[in-house]
Amino acid sequence: MNFYSFEPNLFKELVSFNANFIPNNMAKGLVKKEENYSQWYNEIVIKADLAENSAVRGCMVIKPYGFSIWEKMQSVLDGMFKETGHQNAYFPLFIPKSFFSKEANHVEGFAKECAVVTHYRLKNGENGGIEVDESAKLEEELIVRPTSETIIWNTYKNWINSYRDLPLLVNQWANVVRWEMRTRLFLRTAEFLWQEGHTAHATKEEAIAETKQMIEVYAKFAQEYLGVPVIIGTKTENERFAGAEETYCIEALMQDGKALQAGTSHFLAQNFAKAFDVKFLNKDNKEEYVWATSWGVSTRLMGALVMAHSDNNGLVIPPKLAPIQVVIVPIYKNEEQLADITERVDKLCQSLKGKGISYKFDNRDSQRPGFKFAEWELKGVPVRIAIGPKDYENNTWEVARRDTLSKEIISNDDILNHIETLLVDIQDNIYQKALNFRAENTHRVDTWDEFKDIIENKPGFIEAHWDGTSETEEKIKAETKATIRLIPIDPEHEEGKCVYSGKPSKHRVLFAKAY
């Protein structure tokens, strides 16, 4: 926040409060996203106190402020899962290696990312220090879960006997490990947090309905809470989840024009049931394999929040997910003024609490108002309120909104209603801004030259015809680094020619470079 952008009365009060006062602009030094988007993202994550790199290569520490956002995401999603009949459970972190060999496609998809536990004990070394006790080797190596299908379906074998045990609708909140070599905070780390739903059904139709239902849940969350517009579709065979017959996904567009997969839901058919011999007696007393789904979102959503909404001043958080929705900063010259201001602020805080609005009265005497303004702007708090002696006398508040950086003076009589309305307006505005950005950066192309020009110079979504072959998909990826993000659900029928091969195509698919 620039010091000279304060309202005149506040500026005078600050100067008289301390003639030597120079606010510490915490966003100063942030690289502009137009200059280096990757560095801009990393700086916001770190400077806004969301997360930091840990001593373990490729892993992160999620700091309290960042984790409080993730907790809000968890709370909302958990409620949505339970509304659709799901229950939470927890399964082991370690998976016997033999389990992975039972589903060939699944193990092939994760083999290169697995961390393996081979020993169970350490010992003092001969020359000091600690070393692995070679005599304590496990009879069977354990895999640190990259995902839980195998351990869960081995368990479901004991839970499912007849159609009366179905459907089985279970979700797990957990951590997983995928040994990534090139990592980025929230977007791709060796260990990350997520939820994974695993359901069992009596019929194929029920399982497909579940798969579709859950991708709709994710889309609703992304748009109504995260403020990120998404497109629903299915993955190509090349991009499908290992072991699935169909993968549904939601794709979002970030401000650098790259796509981000924000959630997936998989129809697993009977693959895992057959691998782990999970059968049930149907109503006709005949034995059948059950039908399965799995679905999940992760802390990658934190990366989506940062990249979709933030600006060169720092983080922008949608009000529905903000740990602090309103911050109140007092401006005063002496303890008497602070006491008067605090009395009025306390009344407002009680009113906010009654409305379920989270708030913070930042009355720290260790930091000056300008520092606080810059700090909360960097951390993306949706609404900032300032009150000084003049505001106290005039029975007003200065209200600033984070999404537009605009300010206005509001009377004390109107302040509560104004804040309620403002939070709704900010949530809507954040979403609409992202929706407009996606519309402006979605390109419909018909020639290969145009495709290459757009990918290179105007990144975003590309709607283009594709001949449906994996060969063409791989060639496009090799030449441009663009992938098919999804095949639209119920795509609009349109006779055309593949943008690369020229072969016939009946509808367009969505391409983009992606995270």
Coordinates of C-alpha atoms in Angstrom, one line a residue:
M1 CA 0.0 0.0 0.0
N2 CA 1.4 3.3 -1.0
F3 CA 1.6 5.8 1.9
Y4 CA 0.2 8.6 -0.1
S5 CA -2.9 6.6 -1.1
F6 CA -4.5 7.0 2.3
E7 CA -7.6 9.1 2.7
P8 CA -6.6 12.8 3.5
N9 CA -7.8 12.7 7.1
L10 CA -6.0 9.4 7.8
F11 CA -2.8 10.8 6.2
K12 CA -2.9 13.9 8.4
E13 CA -3.5 11.7 11.5
L14 CA -0.6 9.4 10.6
V15 CA 1.8 12.3 10.0
S16 CA 0.8 14.0 13.3
F17 CA 1.1 10.6 15.0
N18 CA 4.7 10.3 14.0
A19 CA 6.4 12.7 11.6
N20 CA 9.1 10.1 10.9
F21 CA 6.6 7.4 10.0
I22 CA 7.4 5.6 6.8
P23 CA 5.3 2.5 6.2
N24 CA 7.1 -0.8 5.4
N25 CA 5.5 -1.9 2.1
M26 CA 5.7 -5.6 2.5
A27 CA 4.8 -6.3 -1.1
K28 CA 7.8 -4.1 -2.2
G29 CA 10.3 -6.3 -3.9
L30 CA 7.6 -8.8 -5.2
V31 CA 8.5 -9.4 -8.8
K32 CA 5.6 -8.5 -11.1
K33 CA 3.6 -11.5 -12.5
E34 CA 4.0 -10.0 -16.0
E35 CA 7.8 -10.2 -15.7
N36 CA 8.3 -13.6 -14.1
Y37 CA 5.1 -15.5 -13.2
S38 CA 6.8 -18.4 -11.6
Q39 CA 8.9 -16.3 -9.3
W40 CA 5.9 -14.1 -8.5
Y41 CA 4.0 -17.2 -7.4
N42 CA 6.8 -18.5 -5.2
E43 CA 7.3 -15.1 -3.6
I44 CA 3.6 -14.7 -2.7
V45 CA 3.4 -18.2 -1.2
I46 CA 6.4 -17.5 1.0
K47 CA 5.9 -13.8 1.8
A48 CA 2.2 -14.3 2.6
D49 CA 3.1 -17.0 5.1
L50 CA 1.4 -19.8 3.3
A51 CA 4.2 -22.3 3.1
E52 CA 8.0 -22.7 2.8
N53 CA 10.4 -25.4 1.7
S54 CA 11.4 -27.9 4.3
A55 CA 14.7 -29.6 5.2
V56 CA 13.5 -32.6 3.1
R57 CA 14.0 -32.0 -0.6
G58 CA 10.8 -31.7 -2.4
C59 CA 8.6 -31.4 0.7
M60 CA 7.0 -28.3 2.2
V61 CA 6.0 -26.9 5.5
I62 CA 2.5 -25.5 5.4
K63 CA 2.5 -22.5 7.8
P64 CA -0.4 -21.7 10.2
Y65 CA -2.0 -19.1 7.9
G66 CA -1.8 -21.3 4.9
F67 CA -3.1 -24.3 6.8
S68 CA -6.0 -22.3 8.1
I69 CA -7.1 -21.8 4.4
W70 CA -6.7 -25.5 3.7
E71 CA -8.8 -26.3 6.9
K72 CA -11.6 -24.1 5.5
M73 CA -11.4 -26.0 2.2
Q74 CA -11.5 -29.3 4.1
S75 CA -14.5 -28.2 6.2
V76 CA -16.5 -27.2 3.1
L77 CA -15.6 -30.2 1.1
D78 CA -16.2 -32.6 4.0
G79 CA -19.7 -31.2 4.5
M80 CA -20.4 -31.7 0.8
F81 CA -19.2 -35.3 0.9
K82 CA -21.3 -36.1 3.9
E83 CA -24.4 -34.4 2.3
T84 CA -23.9 -37.0 -0.5
G85 CA -23.9 -39.9 1.9
H86 CA -20.1 -40.4 2.4
Q87 CA -18.4 -41.3 5.6
N88 CA -14.7 -40.7 6.7
A89 CA -12.3 -43.5 7.5
Y90 CA -8.5 -43.9 7.7
F91 CA -6.3 -46.5 6.1
P92 CA -2.6 -47.3 6.6
L93 CA 0.2 -45.1 5.2
F94 CA 2.2 -48.3 4.3
I95 CA 1.1 -50.7 1.5
P96 CA 2.7 -54.1 0.9
K97 CA 4.6 -54.2 -2.3
S98 CA 2.7 -57.3 -3.5
F99 CA -0.5 -55.3 -3.5
F100 CA 0.7 -53.2 -6.4
S101 CA 1.5 -56.2 -8.5
K102 CA -2.2 -57.2 -8.5
E103 CA -3.3 -54.4 -10.8
A104 CA -0.8 -54.1 -13.7
N105 CA -2.0 -50.8 -15.1
H106 CA -2.1 -49.2 -11.7
V107 CA 1.5 -50.2 -10.7
E108 CA 2.8 -49.1 -14.0
G109 CA 1.3 -45.7 -13.5
F110 CA 2.9 -45.1 -10.1
A111 CA 6.1 -47.3 -10.2
K112 CA 8.5 -44.5 -10.8
E113 CA 7.1 -42.3 -8.1
C114 CA 7.0 -44.8 -5.2
A115 CA 9.1 -44.4 -2.0
V116 CA 10.0 -47.8 -0.6
V117 CA 10.6 -48.8 3.1
T118 CA 13.1 -51.7 3.3
H119 CA 14.3 -51.7 6.9
Y120 CA 12.6 -51.2 10.3
R121 CA 15.5 -50.3 12.6
L122 CA 18.5 -48.0 13.0
K123 CA 21.7 -48.6 15.1
N124 CA 24.7 -46.7 16.3
G125 CA 27.5 -46.7 13.8
E126 CA 31.0 -48.0 14.6
N127 CA 32.4 -44.6 13.9
G128 CA 29.6 -42.6 15.5
G129 CA 26.4 -41.5 14.0
I130 CA 23.4 -43.6 13.0
E131 CA 23.1 -46.1 10.3
V132 CA 20.6 -48.6 9.0
D133 CA 20.6 -52.0 10.7
E134 CA 21.1 -54.4 7.8
S135 CA 19.8 -57.3 10.0
A136 CA 16.5 -55.5 10.3
K137 CA 15.4 -55.9 6.7
L138 CA 11.6 -56.3 6.1
E139 CA 10.5 -59.6 4.7
E140 CA 8.3 -57.6 2.2
E141 CA 9.1 -54.0 1.3
L142 CA 6.4 -51.5 2.1
I143 CA 5.4 -48.7 -0.3
V144 CA 4.6 -45.3 1.2
R145 CA 1.2 -44.7 -0.3
P146 CA 1.1 -42.7 -3.5
T147 CA -2.7 -43.4 -3.5
S148 CA -4.8 -45.9 -1.6
E149 CA -6.7 -48.1 -4.0
T150 CA -4.8 -51.2 -3.3
I151 CA -4.8 -51.2 0.5
I152 CA -8.5 -50.1 0.5
W153 CA -9.7 -52.8 -1.9
N154 CA -7.8 -55.4 0.1
T155 CA -9.8 -54.1 3.1
Y156 CA -13.1 -54.0 1.3
K157 CA -12.8 -57.7 0.6
N158 CA -13.6 -58.2 4.4
W159 CA -16.4 -55.6 4.4
I160 CA -18.5 -56.7 1.5
N161 CA -20.4 -59.9 1.3
S162 CA -23.8 -59.1 -0.2
Y163 CA -25.8 -56.4 -1.9
R164 CA -26.9 -55.3 1.5
D165 CA -23.4 -54.0 2.2
L166 CA -23.5 -51.7 -0.9
P167 CA -23.1 -49.0 -1.8
L168 CA -20.0 -48.5 0.4
L169 CA -19.2 -44.7 0.4
V170 CA -15.9 -43.9 2.1
N171 CA -13.6 -40.9 2.1
Q172 CA -10.2 -40.5 3.6
W173 CA -8.3 -37.3 4.5
A174 CA -4.6 -38.1 4.4
N175 CA -1.1 -37.4 3.1
V176 CA 0.5 -39.2 0.1
V177 CA 4.0 -39.4 -1.3
R178 CA 4.9 -39.3 -5.0
W179 CA 8.6 -38.9 -5.4
E180 CA 8.7 -35.9 -7.6
M181 CA 12.1 -34.5 -8.7
R182 CA 11.0 -31.1 -9.9
T183 CA 8.8 -29.6 -7.3
R184 CA 6.9 -26.3 -6.6
L185 CA 5.1 -25.3 -3.4
F186 CA 1.5 -26.6 -3.4
L187 CA 1.5 -27.5 -7.1
R188 CA 3.9 -30.4 -7.1
T189 CA 5.6 -31.7 -3.9
A190 CA 6.9 -35.1 -2.9
E191 CA 4.4 -35.2 -0.1
F192 CA 1.1 -33.5 -0.2
L193 CA -2.3 -33.5 1.6
W194 CA -5.5 -34.6 0.0
Q195 CA -8.7 -36.4 0.3
E196 CA -9.5 -39.6 -1.6
G197 CA -12.9 -41.1 -1.9
H198 CA -13.3 -44.9 -2.6
T199 CA -16.7 -46.3 -3.3
A200 CA -18.1 -49.7 -4.1
H201 CA -21.4 -50.3 -5.9
A202 CA -23.6 -53.2 -7.0
T203 CA -24.0 -52.0 -10.6
K204 CA -22.0 -50.3 -13.3
E205 CA -24.7 -47.6 -13.6
E206 CA -24.5 -46.7 -9.9
A207 CA -20.7 -46.4 -10.1
I208 CA -20.8 -44.2 -13.2
A209 CA -23.4 -42.0 -11.5
E210 CA -21.2 -41.7 -8.4
T211 CA -18.2 -40.7 -10.6
K212 CA -20.2 -38.0 -12.3
Q213 CA -21.8 -36.8 -9.1
M214 CA -18.4 -36.3 -7.4
I215 CA -16.9 -34.3 -10.3
E216 CA -19.9 -32.1 -10.1
V217 CA -19.3 -31.6 -6.3
Y218 CA -15.7 -30.5 -7.1
A219 CA -16.9 -28.1 -9.8
K220 CA -19.4 -26.6 -7.4
F221 CA -16.7 -26.1 -4.7
A222 CA -14.2 -24.6 -7.2
Q223 CA -16.7 -22.1 -8.5
E224 CA -18.8 -21.2 -5.5
Y225 CA -16.0 -21.2 -2.9
L226 CA -12.6 -21.1 -4.6
G227 CA -14.0 -18.5 -7.0
V228 CA -12.4 -20.4 -10.0
P229 CA -14.4 -21.2 -13.1
V230 CA -13.8 -24.7 -14.3
I231 CA -14.7 -26.9 -17.3
I232 CA -15.8 -30.5 -16.8
G233 CA -14.8 -33.2 -19.1
T234 CA -13.1 -36.6 -19.5
K235 CA -9.4 -37.4 -20.0
T236 CA -8.0 -39.1 -23.0
E237 CA -6.7 -42.7 -22.7
N238 CA -3.2 -41.3 -22.4
E239 CA -4.1 -39.0 -19.6
R240 CA -6.4 -41.3 -17.7
F241 CA -5.7 -42.4 -14.1
A242 CA -3.8 -45.6 -13.9
G243 CA -6.3 -48.5 -13.5
A244 CA -9.4 -46.5 -14.5
E245 CA -11.7 -47.0 -17.4
E246 CA -12.8 -43.4 -17.4
T247 CA -11.4 -40.3 -15.7
Y248 CA -13.6 -37.1 -15.3
C249 CA -11.8 -33.9 -14.4
I250 CA -12.2 -30.2 -13.9
E251 CA -9.7 -27.9 -15.6
A252 CA -9.1 -24.3 -14.6
L253 CA -7.1 -21.5 -16.4
M254 CA -4.4 -19.7 -14.4
Q255 CA -3.4 -16.1 -15.0
D256 CA -0.3 -17.1 -17.0
G257 CA -2.5 -19.0 -19.5
K258 CA -1.6 -22.5 -18.3
A259 CA -4.2 -25.0 -17.3
L260 CA -4.4 -26.6 -13.8
Q261 CA -6.2 -29.9 -13.2
A262 CA -8.2 -29.0 -10.1
G263 CA -9.9 -32.3 -9.4
T264 CA -10.5 -35.8 -10.8
S265 CA -13.1 -38.6 -10.4
H266 CA -12.4 -42.1 -11.7
F267 CA -14.7 -44.9 -12.9
L268 CA -12.6 -47.9 -12.0
A269 CA -15.1 -50.5 -13.3
Q270 CA -14.4 -53.9 -11.8
N271 CA -10.6 -53.8 -12.2
F272 CA -9.7 -53.5 -8.5
A273 CA -12.5 -55.8 -7.4
K274 CA -11.1 -58.5 -9.7
A275 CA -7.5 -57.8 -8.6
F276 CA -8.5 -58.2 -4.9
D277 CA -11.3 -60.7 -5.4
V278 CA -14.0 -58.5 -3.9
K279 CA -17.4 -60.1 -4.7
F280 CA -20.9 -59.9 -3.4
L281 CA -24.1 -61.9 -3.6
N282 CA -26.7 -60.0 -5.6
K283 CA -30.5 -60.0 -5.0
D284 CA -30.7 -63.2 -7.1
N285 CA -28.2 -64.9 -4.8
K286 CA -25.6 -64.9 -7.6
E287 CA -22.0 -63.8 -7.0
E288 CA -20.6 -60.7 -8.8
Y289 CA -17.6 -58.4 -8.7
V290 CA -18.4 -55.0 -7.3
W291 CA -18.0 -51.8 -9.3
A292 CA -15.7 -49.1 -8.1
T293 CA -14.9 -45.4 -8.1
S294 CA -12.2 -43.2 -6.6
W295 CA -11.9 -39.4 -6.6
G296 CA -9.8 -36.7 -5.0
V297 CA -8.5 -33.1 -4.7
S298 CA -5.4 -32.0 -2.9
T299 CA -3.4 -29.0 -1.6
R300 CA -2.9 -28.2 -5.3
L301 CA -6.1 -26.2 -4.8
M302 CA -4.1 -23.8 -2.7
G303 CA -1.9 -23.2 -5.7
A304 CA -5.0 -22.6 -7.8
L305 CA -6.2 -20.0 -5.3
V306 CA -3.0 -18.1 -5.5
M307 CA -2.5 -18.3 -9.3
A308 CA -6.1 -17.6 -10.3
H309 CA -6.7 -14.4 -8.2
S310 CA -3.6 -12.8 -6.8
D311 CA -2.0 -9.6 -8.1
N312 CA 1.2 -7.7 -7.8
N313 CA 0.3 -6.5 -4.3
G314 CA 0.0 -10.0 -3.0
L315 CA -2.5 -12.7 -2.2
V316 CA -6.3 -12.3 -2.9
I317 CA -8.5 -14.7 -1.0
P318 CA -12.2 -15.3 -1.8
P319 CA -14.2 -14.3 1.3
K320 CA -15.7 -17.8 1.7
L321 CA -12.3 -19.3 2.3
A322 CA -10.5 -16.4 4.0
P323 CA -9.4 -17.3 7.6
I324 CA -9.8 -13.6 8.4
Q325 CA -12.6 -11.9 6.4
V326 CA -12.3 -8.5 8.1
V327 CA -9.3 -6.9 9.7
I328 CA -9.7 -3.7 11.7
V329 CA -6.7 -1.3 12.2
P330 CA -6.9 1.5 14.8
I331 CA -5.0 4.8 14.2
Y332 CA -4.4 6.9 17.3
K333 CA -2.1 9.4 18.9
N334 CA -2.5 8.4 22.6
E335 CA -4.0 5.8 24.9
E336 CA -7.1 7.8 25.4
Q337 CA -7.9 7.7 21.7
L338 CA -7.1 4.0 21.6
A339 CA -9.5 3.3 24.4
D340 CA -12.4 5.2 22.7
I341 CA -11.7 3.5 19.4
T342 CA -11.4 0.1 21.1
E343 CA -14.8 0.5 22.7
R344 CA -16.4 1.1 19.3
V345 CA -14.4 -1.7 17.6
D346 CA -15.5 -4.2 20.3
K347 CA -19.1 -3.5 19.5
L348 CA -18.5 -4.0 15.8
C349 CA -16.6 -7.3 16.5
Q350 CA -19.5 -8.6 18.5
S351 CA -21.8 -7.8 15.7
L352 CA -19.5 -9.5 13.1
K353 CA -19.3 -12.6 15.4
G354 CA -23.1 -12.7 15.5
K355 CA -23.2 -12.8 11.7
G356 CA -20.5 -15.6 11.5
I357 CA -18.0 -13.2 9.9
S358 CA -14.4 -13.9 11.0
Y359 CA -12.4 -10.8 12.0
K360 CA -9.2 -9.6 13.6
F361 CA -8.7 -6.4 15.6
D362 CA -5.1 -5.6 14.9
N363 CA -4.2 -3.4 17.9
R364 CA -0.5 -4.5 18.0
D365 CA 1.5 -1.6 19.4
S366 CA 4.7 -3.1 17.9
Q367 CA 3.8 -2.2 14.4
R368 CA 2.5 1.0 12.8
P369 CA -0.7 1.3 10.8
G370 CA 1.1 1.4 7.4
F371 CA 2.9 -1.8 8.1
K372 CA -0.4 -3.4 9.1
F373 CA -2.1 -2.2 6.0
A374 CA 0.6 -3.6 3.8
E375 CA 0.8 -6.9 5.7
W376 CA -3.0 -7.6 5.5
E377 CA -3.0 -6.6 1.8
L378 CA -0.2 -9.0 1.1
K379 CA -2.1 -11.7 3.0
G380 CA -5.2 -11.1 1.0
V381 CA -7.7 -10.3 3.7
P382 CA -10.9 -9.4 1.8
V383 CA -12.0 -6.3 3.8
R384 CA -9.8 -3.9 5.8
I385 CA -11.3 -1.3 8.1
A386 CA -9.4 1.7 9.5
I387 CA -10.7 3.9 12.3
G388 CA -8.9 7.0 13.6
P389 CA -9.9 10.0 15.8
K390 CA -11.6 11.8 12.9
D391 CA -13.6 8.7 12.1
Y392 CA -14.5 8.3 15.8
E393 CA -15.8 11.9 15.9
N394 CA -17.7 11.6 12.7
N395 CA -19.1 8.2 13.6
T396 CA -17.6 6.6 10.4
W397 CA -15.2 3.9 9.3
E398 CA -12.9 3.7 6.3
V399 CA -13.5 0.5 4.4
A400 CA -11.1 -0.9 1.8
R401 CA -11.7 -4.0 -0.3
R402 CA -8.8 -6.2 -1.3
D403 CA -10.0 -7.3 -4.8
T404 CA -10.2 -3.7 -6.3
L405 CA -8.1 -1.8 -3.7
S406 CA -10.9 0.8 -3.6
K407 CA -11.9 2.6 -0.3
E408 CA -15.0 4.4 0.9
I409 CA -16.3 6.0 4.1
I410 CA -19.2 4.2 5.7
S411 CA -21.3 5.4 8.6
N412 CA -21.4 3.4 11.8
D413 CA -25.1 2.8 11.4
D414 CA -24.5 1.1 8.0
I415 CA -21.2 -0.7 8.6
L416 CA -22.5 -4.2 9.5
N417 CA -24.9 -4.4 6.5
H418 CA -22.2 -2.9 4.3
I419 CA -19.7 -5.5 5.3
E420 CA -22.1 -8.4 4.7
T421 CA -23.0 -7.1 1.2
L422 CA -19.3 -6.3 0.5
L423 CA -18.2 -9.9 1.2
V424 CA -20.8 -11.3 -1.2
D425 CA -19.8 -8.7 -3.8
I426 CA -16.1 -9.5 -3.5
Q427 CA -16.7 -13.2 -3.8
D428 CA -18.8 -12.7 -7.0
N429 CA -16.3 -10.2 -8.4
I430 CA -13.4 -12.5 -7.9
Y431 CA -15.2 -15.3 -9.8
Q432 CA -16.4 -13.0 -12.6
K433 CA -12.9 -11.6 -13.1
A434 CA -11.5 -15.1 -13.5
L435 CA -14.4 -16.1 -15.8
N436 CA -13.8 -13.1 -18.0
F437 CA -10.1 -13.9 -18.1
R438 CA -10.9 -17.4 -19.3
A439 CA -13.3 -16.2 -22.0
E440 CA -10.7 -13.7 -23.3
N441 CA -8.0 -16.4 -23.4
T442 CA -10.0 -19.3 -25.0
H443 CA -9.2 -19.6 -28.6
R444 CA -11.0 -21.5 -31.3
V445 CA -8.5 -22.6 -34.0
D446 CA -8.7 -24.7 -37.2
T447 CA -5.1 -24.7 -38.6
W448 CA -1.9 -26.1 -37.3
D449 CA 0.0 -22.8 -37.9
E450 CA -2.6 -21.0 -35.9
F451 CA -2.4 -23.6 -33.1
K452 CA 1.3 -23.2 -32.8
D453 CA 1.1 -19.4 -32.9
I454 CA -1.5 -19.3 -30.1
I455 CA 0.4 -21.8 -27.9
E456 CA 3.6 -19.9 -28.3
N457 CA 2.4 -16.3 -28.1
K458 CA -1.1 -16.2 -26.6
P459 CA -1.3 -19.0 -24.0
G460 CA -4.7 -20.1 -22.8
F461 CA -7.3 -22.8 -23.7
I462 CA -7.4 -23.9 -27.4
E463 CA -10.6 -25.5 -28.8
A464 CA -9.5 -27.6 -31.7
H465 CA -10.4 -30.8 -33.6
W466 CA -8.5 -34.0 -32.9
D467 CA -8.6 -37.2 -34.8
G468 CA -9.0 -39.3 -31.6
T469 CA -5.6 -41.2 -31.9
S470 CA -3.0 -41.4 -29.2
E471 CA -0.3 -41.0 -31.9
T472 CA -1.6 -37.6 -32.9
E473 CA -2.0 -36.6 -29.2
E474 CA 1.7 -37.5 -28.5
K475 CA 3.0 -35.7 -31.6
I476 CA 1.2 -32.5 -30.6
K477 CA 2.6 -32.7 -27.1
A478 CA 6.1 -33.3 -28.4
E479 CA 6.0 -30.4 -30.8
T480 CA 4.2 -27.8 -28.6
K481 CA 4.1 -29.1 -25.0
A482 CA 0.4 -28.7 -25.2
T483 CA -1.8 -31.6 -24.0
I484 CA -5.5 -32.4 -24.3
R485 CA -6.8 -31.2 -21.0
L486 CA -10.2 -32.8 -21.5
I487 CA -12.8 -34.0 -23.9
P488 CA -16.0 -32.0 -23.2
I489 CA -19.0 -33.9 -21.7
D490 CA -21.7 -34.1 -24.3
P491 CA -19.6 -32.1 -26.8
E492 CA -21.2 -30.1 -29.5
H493 CA -21.3 -32.1 -32.7
E494 CA -19.3 -30.4 -35.4
E495 CA -17.8 -32.0 -38.5
G496 CA -14.2 -30.9 -39.0
K497 CA -10.6 -31.9 -39.5
C498 CA -8.0 -32.7 -37.0
V499 CA -5.8 -29.6 -36.5
Y500 CA -2.7 -31.7 -36.8
S501 CA -3.4 -34.7 -39.0
G502 CA -6.2 -33.4 -41.1
K503 CA -8.2 -36.6 -40.5
P504 CA -12.0 -36.3 -39.8
S505 CA -13.2 -35.2 -36.4
K506 CA -16.8 -34.8 -35.1
H507 CA -16.1 -32.4 -32.2
R508 CA -13.5 -30.2 -30.6
V509 CA -11.4 -30.9 -27.5
L510 CA -9.6 -28.6 -25.1
F511 CA -5.8 -28.1 -25.4
A512 CA -3.4 -26.1 -23.2
K513 CA 0.0 -26.1 -21.7
A514 CA -0.5 -27.2 -18.1
Y515 CA 1.0 -27.5 -14.6

